[in-house]
PDB file of C-alpha atoms in Angstrom:
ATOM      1  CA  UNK A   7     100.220 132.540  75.911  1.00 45.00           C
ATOM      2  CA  UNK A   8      96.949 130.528  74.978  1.00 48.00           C
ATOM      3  CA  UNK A   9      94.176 131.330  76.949  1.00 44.00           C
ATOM      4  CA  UNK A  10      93.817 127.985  78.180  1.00 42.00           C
ATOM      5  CA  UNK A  11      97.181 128.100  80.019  1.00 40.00           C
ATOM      6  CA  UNK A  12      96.318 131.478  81.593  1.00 38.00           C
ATOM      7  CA  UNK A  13      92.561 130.036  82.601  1.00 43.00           C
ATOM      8  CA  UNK A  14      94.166 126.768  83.699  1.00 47.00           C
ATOM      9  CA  UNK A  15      96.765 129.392  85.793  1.00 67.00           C
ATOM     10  CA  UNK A  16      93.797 131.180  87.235  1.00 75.00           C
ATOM     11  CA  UNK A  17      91.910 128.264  88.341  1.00 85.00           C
ATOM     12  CA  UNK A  18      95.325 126.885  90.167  1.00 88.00           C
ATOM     13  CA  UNK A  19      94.525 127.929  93.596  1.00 91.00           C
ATOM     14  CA  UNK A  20      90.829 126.542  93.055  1.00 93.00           C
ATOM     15  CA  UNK A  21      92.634 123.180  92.230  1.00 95.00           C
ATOM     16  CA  UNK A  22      94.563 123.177  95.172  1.00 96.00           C
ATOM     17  CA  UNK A  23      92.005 123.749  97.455  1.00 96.00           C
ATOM     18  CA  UNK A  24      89.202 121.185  96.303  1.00 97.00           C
ATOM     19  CA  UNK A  25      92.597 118.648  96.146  1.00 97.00           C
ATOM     20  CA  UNK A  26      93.111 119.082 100.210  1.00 98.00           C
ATOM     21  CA  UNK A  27      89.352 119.517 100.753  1.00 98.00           C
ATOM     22  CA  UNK A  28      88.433 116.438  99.302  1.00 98.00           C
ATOM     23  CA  UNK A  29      90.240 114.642 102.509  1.00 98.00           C
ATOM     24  CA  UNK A  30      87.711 115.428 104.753  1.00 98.00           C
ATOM     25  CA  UNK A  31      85.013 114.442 102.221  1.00 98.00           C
ATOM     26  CA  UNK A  32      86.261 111.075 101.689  1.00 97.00           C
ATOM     27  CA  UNK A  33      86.886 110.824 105.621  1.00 97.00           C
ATOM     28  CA  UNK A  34      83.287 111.199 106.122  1.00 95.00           C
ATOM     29  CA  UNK A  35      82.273 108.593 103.182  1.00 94.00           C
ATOM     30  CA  UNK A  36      84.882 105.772 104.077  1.00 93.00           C
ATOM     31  CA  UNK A  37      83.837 106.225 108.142  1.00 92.00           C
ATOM     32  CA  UNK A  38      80.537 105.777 107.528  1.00 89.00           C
ATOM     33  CA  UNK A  39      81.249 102.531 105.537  1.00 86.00           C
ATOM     34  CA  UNK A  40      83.622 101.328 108.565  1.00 83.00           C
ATOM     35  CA  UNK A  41      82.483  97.563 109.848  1.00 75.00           C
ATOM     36  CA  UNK A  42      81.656  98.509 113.388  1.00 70.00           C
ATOM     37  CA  UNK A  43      81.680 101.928 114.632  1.00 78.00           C
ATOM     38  CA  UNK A  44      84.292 104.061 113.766  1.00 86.00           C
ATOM     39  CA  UNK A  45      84.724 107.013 116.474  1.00 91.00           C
ATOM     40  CA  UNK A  46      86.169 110.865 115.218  1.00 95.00           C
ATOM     41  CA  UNK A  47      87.152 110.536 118.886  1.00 96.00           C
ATOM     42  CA  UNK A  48      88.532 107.119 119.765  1.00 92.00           C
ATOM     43  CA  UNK A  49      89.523 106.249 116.194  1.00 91.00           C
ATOM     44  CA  UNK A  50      92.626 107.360 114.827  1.00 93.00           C
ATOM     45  CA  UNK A  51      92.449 108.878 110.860  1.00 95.00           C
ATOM     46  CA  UNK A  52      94.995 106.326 109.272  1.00 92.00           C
ATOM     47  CA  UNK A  53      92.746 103.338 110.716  1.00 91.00           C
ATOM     48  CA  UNK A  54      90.223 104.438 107.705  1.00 93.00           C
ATOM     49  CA  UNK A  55      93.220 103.079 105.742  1.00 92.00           C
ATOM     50  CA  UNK A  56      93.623  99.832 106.569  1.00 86.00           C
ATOM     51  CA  UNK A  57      92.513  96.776 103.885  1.00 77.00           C
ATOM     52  CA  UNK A  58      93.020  94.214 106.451  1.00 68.00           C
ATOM     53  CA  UNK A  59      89.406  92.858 108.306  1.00 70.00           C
ATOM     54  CA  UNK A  60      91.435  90.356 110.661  1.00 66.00           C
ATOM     55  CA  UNK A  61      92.244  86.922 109.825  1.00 64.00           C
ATOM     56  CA  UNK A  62      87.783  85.973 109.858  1.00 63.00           C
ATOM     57  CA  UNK A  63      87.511  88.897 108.298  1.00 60.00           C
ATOM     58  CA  UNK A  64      84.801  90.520 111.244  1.00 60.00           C
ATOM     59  CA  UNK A  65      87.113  92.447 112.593  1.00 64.00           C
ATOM     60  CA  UNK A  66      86.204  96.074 112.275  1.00 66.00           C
ATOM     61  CA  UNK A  67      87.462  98.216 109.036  1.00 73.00           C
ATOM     62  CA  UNK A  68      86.560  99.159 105.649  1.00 76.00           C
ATOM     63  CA  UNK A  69      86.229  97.604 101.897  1.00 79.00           C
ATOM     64  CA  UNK A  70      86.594 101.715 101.042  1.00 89.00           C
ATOM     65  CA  UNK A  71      90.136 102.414 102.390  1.00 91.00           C
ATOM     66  CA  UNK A  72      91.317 102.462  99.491  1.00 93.00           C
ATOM     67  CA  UNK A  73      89.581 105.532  98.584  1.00 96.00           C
ATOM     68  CA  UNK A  74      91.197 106.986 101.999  1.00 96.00           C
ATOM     69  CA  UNK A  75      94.454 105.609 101.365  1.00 96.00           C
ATOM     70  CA  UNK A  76      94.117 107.697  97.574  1.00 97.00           C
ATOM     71  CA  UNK A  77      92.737 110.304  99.542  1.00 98.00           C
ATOM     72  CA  UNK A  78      95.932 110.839 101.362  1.00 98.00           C
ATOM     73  CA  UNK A  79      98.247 110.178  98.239  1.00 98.00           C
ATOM     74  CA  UNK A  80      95.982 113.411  96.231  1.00 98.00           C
ATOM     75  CA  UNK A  81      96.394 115.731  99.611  1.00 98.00           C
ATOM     76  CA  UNK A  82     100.645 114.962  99.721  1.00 98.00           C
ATOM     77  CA  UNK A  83     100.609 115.462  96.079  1.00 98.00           C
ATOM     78  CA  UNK A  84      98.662 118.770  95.701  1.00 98.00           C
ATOM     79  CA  UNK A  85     101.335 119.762  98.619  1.00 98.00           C
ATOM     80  CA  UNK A  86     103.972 119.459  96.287  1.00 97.00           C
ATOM     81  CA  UNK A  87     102.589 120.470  93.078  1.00 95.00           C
ATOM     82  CA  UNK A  88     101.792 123.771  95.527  1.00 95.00           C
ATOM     83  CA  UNK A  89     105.555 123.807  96.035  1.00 94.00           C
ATOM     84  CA  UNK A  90     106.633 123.739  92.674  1.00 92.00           C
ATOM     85  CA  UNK A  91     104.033 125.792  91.572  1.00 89.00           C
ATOM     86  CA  UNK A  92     105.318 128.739  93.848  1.00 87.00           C
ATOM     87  CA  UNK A  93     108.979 127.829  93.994  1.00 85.00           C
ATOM     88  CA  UNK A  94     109.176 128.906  90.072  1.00 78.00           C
ATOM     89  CA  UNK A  95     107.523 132.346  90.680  1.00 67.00           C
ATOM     90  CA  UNK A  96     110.070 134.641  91.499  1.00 53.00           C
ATOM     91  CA  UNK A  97     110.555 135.205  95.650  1.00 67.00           C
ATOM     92  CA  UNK A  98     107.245 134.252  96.163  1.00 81.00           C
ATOM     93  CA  UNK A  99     108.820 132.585  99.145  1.00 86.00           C
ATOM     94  CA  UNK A 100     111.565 131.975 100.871  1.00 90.00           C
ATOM     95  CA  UNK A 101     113.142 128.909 100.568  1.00 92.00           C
ATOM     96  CA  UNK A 102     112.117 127.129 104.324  1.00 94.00           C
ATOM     97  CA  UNK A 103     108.401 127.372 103.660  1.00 96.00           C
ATOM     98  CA  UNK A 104     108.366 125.966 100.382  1.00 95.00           C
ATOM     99  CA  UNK A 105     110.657 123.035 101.456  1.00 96.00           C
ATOM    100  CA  UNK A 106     108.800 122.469 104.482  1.00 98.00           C
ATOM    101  CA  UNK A 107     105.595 121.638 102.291  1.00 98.00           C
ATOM    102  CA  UNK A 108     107.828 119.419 100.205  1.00 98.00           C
ATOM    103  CA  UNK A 109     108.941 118.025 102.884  1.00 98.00           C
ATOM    104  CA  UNK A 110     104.887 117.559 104.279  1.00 99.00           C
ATOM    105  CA  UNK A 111     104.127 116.656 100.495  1.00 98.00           C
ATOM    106  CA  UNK A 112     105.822 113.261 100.588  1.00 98.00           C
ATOM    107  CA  UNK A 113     104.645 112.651 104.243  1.00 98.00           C
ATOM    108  CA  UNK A 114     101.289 112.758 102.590  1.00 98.00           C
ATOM    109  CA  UNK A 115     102.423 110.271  99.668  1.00 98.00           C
ATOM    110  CA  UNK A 116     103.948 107.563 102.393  1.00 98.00           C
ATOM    111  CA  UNK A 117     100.727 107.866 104.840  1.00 97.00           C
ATOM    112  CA  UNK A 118      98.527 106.416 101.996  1.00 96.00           C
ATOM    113  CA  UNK A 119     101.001 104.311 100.165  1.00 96.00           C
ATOM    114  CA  UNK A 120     101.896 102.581 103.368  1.00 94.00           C
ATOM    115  CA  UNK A 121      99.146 101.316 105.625  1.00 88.00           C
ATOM    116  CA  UNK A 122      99.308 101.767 109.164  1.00 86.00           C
ATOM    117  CA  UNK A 123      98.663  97.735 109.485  1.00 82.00           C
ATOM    118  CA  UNK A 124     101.492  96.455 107.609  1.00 83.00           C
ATOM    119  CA  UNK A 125     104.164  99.593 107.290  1.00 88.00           C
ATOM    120  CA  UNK A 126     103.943 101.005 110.677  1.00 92.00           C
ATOM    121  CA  UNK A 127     107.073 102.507 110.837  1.00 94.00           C
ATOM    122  CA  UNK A 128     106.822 103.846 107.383  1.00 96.00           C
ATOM    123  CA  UNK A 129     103.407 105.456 108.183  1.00 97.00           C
ATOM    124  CA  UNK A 130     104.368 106.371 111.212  1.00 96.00           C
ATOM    125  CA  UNK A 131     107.655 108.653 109.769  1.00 98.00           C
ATOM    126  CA  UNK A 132     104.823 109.941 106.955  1.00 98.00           C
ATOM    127  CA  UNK A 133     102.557 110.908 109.254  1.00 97.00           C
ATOM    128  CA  UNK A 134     105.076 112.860 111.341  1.00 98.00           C
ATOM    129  CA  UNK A 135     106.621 114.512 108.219  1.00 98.00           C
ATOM    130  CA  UNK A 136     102.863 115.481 107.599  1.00 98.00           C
ATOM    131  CA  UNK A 137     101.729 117.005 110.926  1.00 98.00           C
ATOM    132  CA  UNK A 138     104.851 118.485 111.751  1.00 98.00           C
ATOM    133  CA  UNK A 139     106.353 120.339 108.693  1.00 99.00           C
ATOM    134  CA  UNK A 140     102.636 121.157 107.353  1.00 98.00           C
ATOM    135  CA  UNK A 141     102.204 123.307 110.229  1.00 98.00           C
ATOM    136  CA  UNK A 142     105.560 124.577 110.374  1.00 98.00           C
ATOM    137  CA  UNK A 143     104.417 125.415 106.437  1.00 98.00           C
ATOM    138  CA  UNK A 144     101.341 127.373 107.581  1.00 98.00           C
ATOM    139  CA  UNK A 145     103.463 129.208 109.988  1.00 97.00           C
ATOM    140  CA  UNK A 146     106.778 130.447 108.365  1.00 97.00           C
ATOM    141  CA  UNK A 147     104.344 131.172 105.423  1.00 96.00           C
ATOM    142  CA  UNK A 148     101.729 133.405 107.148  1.00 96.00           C
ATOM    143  CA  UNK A 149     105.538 135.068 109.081  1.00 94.00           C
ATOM    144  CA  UNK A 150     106.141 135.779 105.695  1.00 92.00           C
ATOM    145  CA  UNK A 151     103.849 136.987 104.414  1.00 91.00           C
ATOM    146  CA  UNK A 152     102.609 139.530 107.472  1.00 87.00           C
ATOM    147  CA  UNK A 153     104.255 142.555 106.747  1.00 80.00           C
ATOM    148  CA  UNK A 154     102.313 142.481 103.154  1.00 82.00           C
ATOM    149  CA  UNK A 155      99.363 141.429 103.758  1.00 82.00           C
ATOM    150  CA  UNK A 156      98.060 141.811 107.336  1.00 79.00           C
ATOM    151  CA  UNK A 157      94.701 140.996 107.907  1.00 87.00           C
ATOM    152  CA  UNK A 158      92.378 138.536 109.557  1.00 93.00           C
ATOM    153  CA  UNK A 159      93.464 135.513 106.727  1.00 94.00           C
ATOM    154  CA  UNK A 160      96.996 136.027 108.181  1.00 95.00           C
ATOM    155  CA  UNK A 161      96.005 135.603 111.680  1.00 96.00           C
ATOM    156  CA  UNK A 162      94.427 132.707 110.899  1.00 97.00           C
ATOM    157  CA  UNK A 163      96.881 131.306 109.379  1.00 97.00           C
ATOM    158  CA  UNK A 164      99.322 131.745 112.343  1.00 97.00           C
ATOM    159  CA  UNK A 165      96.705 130.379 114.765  1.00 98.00           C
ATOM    160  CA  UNK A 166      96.492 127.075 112.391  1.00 98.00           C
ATOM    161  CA  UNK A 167      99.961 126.920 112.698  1.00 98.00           C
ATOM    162  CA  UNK A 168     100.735 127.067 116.118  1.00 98.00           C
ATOM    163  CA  UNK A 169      97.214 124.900 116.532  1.00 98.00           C
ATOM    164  CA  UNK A 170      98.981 122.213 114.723  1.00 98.00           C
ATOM    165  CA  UNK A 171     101.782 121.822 116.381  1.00 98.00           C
ATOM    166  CA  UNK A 172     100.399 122.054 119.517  1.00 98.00           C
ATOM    167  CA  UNK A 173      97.936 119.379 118.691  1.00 98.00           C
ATOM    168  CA  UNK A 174     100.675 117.455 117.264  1.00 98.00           C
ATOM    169  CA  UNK A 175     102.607 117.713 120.530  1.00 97.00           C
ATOM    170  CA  UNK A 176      99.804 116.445 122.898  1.00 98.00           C
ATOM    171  CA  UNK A 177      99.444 113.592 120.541  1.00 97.00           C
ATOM    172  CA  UNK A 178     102.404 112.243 120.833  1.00 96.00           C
ATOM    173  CA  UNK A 179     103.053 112.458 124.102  1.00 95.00           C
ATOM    174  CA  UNK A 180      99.347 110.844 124.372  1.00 94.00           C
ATOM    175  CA  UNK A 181      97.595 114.122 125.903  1.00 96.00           C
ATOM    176  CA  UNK A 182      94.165 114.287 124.707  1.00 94.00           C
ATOM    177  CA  UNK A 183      92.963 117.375 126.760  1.00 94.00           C
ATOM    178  CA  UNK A 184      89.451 114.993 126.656  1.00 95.00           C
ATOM    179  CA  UNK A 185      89.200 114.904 122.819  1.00 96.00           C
ATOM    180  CA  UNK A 186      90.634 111.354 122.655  1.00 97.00           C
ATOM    181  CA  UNK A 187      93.147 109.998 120.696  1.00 96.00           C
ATOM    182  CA  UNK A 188      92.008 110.495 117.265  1.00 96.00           C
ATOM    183  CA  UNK A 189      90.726 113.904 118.118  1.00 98.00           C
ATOM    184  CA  UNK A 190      93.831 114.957 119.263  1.00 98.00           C
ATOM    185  CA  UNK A 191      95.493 113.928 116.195  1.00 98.00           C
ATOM    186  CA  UNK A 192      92.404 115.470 114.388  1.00 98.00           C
ATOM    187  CA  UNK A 193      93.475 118.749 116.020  1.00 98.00           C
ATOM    188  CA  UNK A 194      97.239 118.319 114.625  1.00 98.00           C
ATOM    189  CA  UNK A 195      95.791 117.261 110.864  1.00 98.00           C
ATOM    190  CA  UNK A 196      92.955 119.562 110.363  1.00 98.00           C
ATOM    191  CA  UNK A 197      94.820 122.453 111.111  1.00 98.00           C
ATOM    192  CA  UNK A 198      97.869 121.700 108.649  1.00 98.00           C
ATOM    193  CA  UNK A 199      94.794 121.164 106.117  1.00 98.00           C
ATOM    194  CA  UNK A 200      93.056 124.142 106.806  1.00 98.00           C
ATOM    195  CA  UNK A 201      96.423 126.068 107.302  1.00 98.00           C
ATOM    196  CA  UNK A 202      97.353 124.863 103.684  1.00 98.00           C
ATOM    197  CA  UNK A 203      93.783 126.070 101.687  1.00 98.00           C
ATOM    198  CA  UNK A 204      94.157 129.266 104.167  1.00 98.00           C
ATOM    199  CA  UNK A 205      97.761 130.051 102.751  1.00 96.00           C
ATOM    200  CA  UNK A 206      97.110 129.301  99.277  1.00 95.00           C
ATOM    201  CA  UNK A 207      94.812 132.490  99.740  1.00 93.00           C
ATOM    202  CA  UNK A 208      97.720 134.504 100.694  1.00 93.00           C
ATOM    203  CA  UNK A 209     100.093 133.374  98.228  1.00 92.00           C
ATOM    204  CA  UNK A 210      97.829 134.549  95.454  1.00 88.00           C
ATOM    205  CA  UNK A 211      97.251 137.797  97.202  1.00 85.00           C
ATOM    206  CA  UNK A 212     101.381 138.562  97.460  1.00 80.00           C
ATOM    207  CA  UNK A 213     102.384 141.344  94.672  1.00 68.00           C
ATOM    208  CA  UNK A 214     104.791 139.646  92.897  1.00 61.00           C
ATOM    209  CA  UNK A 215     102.247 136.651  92.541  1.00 63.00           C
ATOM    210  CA  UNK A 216      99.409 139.396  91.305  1.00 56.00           C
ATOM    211  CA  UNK A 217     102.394 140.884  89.328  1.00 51.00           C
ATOM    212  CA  UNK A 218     103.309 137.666  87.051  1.00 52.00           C
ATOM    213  CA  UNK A 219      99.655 136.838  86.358  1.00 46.00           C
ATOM    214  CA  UNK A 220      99.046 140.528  84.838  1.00 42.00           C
ATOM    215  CA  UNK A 221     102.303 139.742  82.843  1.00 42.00           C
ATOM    216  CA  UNK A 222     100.965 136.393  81.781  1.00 45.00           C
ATOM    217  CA  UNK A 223      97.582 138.192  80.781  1.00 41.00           C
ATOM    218  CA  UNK A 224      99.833 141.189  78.249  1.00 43.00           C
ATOM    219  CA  UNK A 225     101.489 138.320  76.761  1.00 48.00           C
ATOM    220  CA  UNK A 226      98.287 137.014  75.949  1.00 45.00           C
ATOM    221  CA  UNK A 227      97.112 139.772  74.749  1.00 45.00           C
ATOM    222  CA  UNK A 228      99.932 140.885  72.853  1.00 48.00           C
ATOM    223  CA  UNK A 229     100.218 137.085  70.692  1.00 47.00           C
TER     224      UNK A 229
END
């Protein structure tokens, strides 16, 4: 194998982690650029998103939402290039973790392809899909991976998980627990972020994962 491929290989899990991270990066940027004052607490995420400035144009949003809107299409897309990535290694996991970060993948993709202004519904459904089967992701994969690797990256992992669906819960049925709306749906997306960059740790820690990159590095050696 060219040692490109097997640096480019190595680097993978590095990838995936600055392509999630950058969410909360460009969160930061595009809030501070909001026309009026955007809240962490009052404001919900997707609202960094929306193009539209009201029919004068004064009423409060962003000329960056693009950028958050691309923001969101990178995160769903690293989600599934994650699944892929792991699907084709050999029972690196089972089959219901790696579908539900498809699955979470393409909620990512509709969230910034749709606006929450003029594709409610559609954002609506691709934020669920998000929230929902992220966390479900972080959950089934640190389950699977605890009787290999048990140590304080797994609990975390499981904590993320159930976090996120608990946050995800009280959002939708509008309880806040005094965080406010968009911190309460901050609760429910953070985790499934955090859950993801945690488990991408894990996955490169499981044996047979460890196993095919000391293959990849004979066959190197051996061409």
């Amino acid at each position: 194998m060219p040692s490109h491929v097997l640096e480019t290989s190595k680097r993978t899990p590095l990838y995936l982690t600055v392509a999630v991270l950058q969410l909360f990066v460009v969160e930061f940027l595009v809030a501070g650029t909001w026309r009026g004052h955007y809240s962490y607490s009052a404001n919900f995420i997707s609202d960094l998103g929306v193009p539209f400035c009201g029919t004068d144009g004064n009423a409060p949003c962003s000329k960056t939402s693009l950028l958050m809107d691309a923001s969101f299409v990178v995160t769903g897309l690293a989600y599934m290039v994650a699944a892929v990535l792991w699907h084709r290694i050999e029972r690196v996991l089972p089959p219901a973790p790696v579908v539900f970060l498809v699955v979470a993948g393409i909620g990512g993709v509709v969230v910034g392809l749709a606006p929450s202004n003029t594709h409610w519904e559609l954002h609506s459904l691709g934020a669920t899909l998000f929230l929902i089967f992220g966390s479900l992701f972080t959950l089934t994969t640190a389950l699977t991976v605890w009787p290999r690797i048990s140590g304080p990256a797994t609990y975390l992992a499981l904590a993320l998980g159930v976090l996120g669906l608990v946050g995800y819960f009280c959002f939708t049925y509008s309880w806040d627990l005094g965080l406010g709306v968009g911190g309460i749906e901050r609760v429910a997306a953070y985790s499934a972020i955090l859950g993801f960059v945690v488990c991408v740790h894990l996955v490169t820690q499981l044996p047979s994962v460890r196993h095919s990159a000391v293959v990849r590095v004979g066959d190197s050696a051996g061409a």
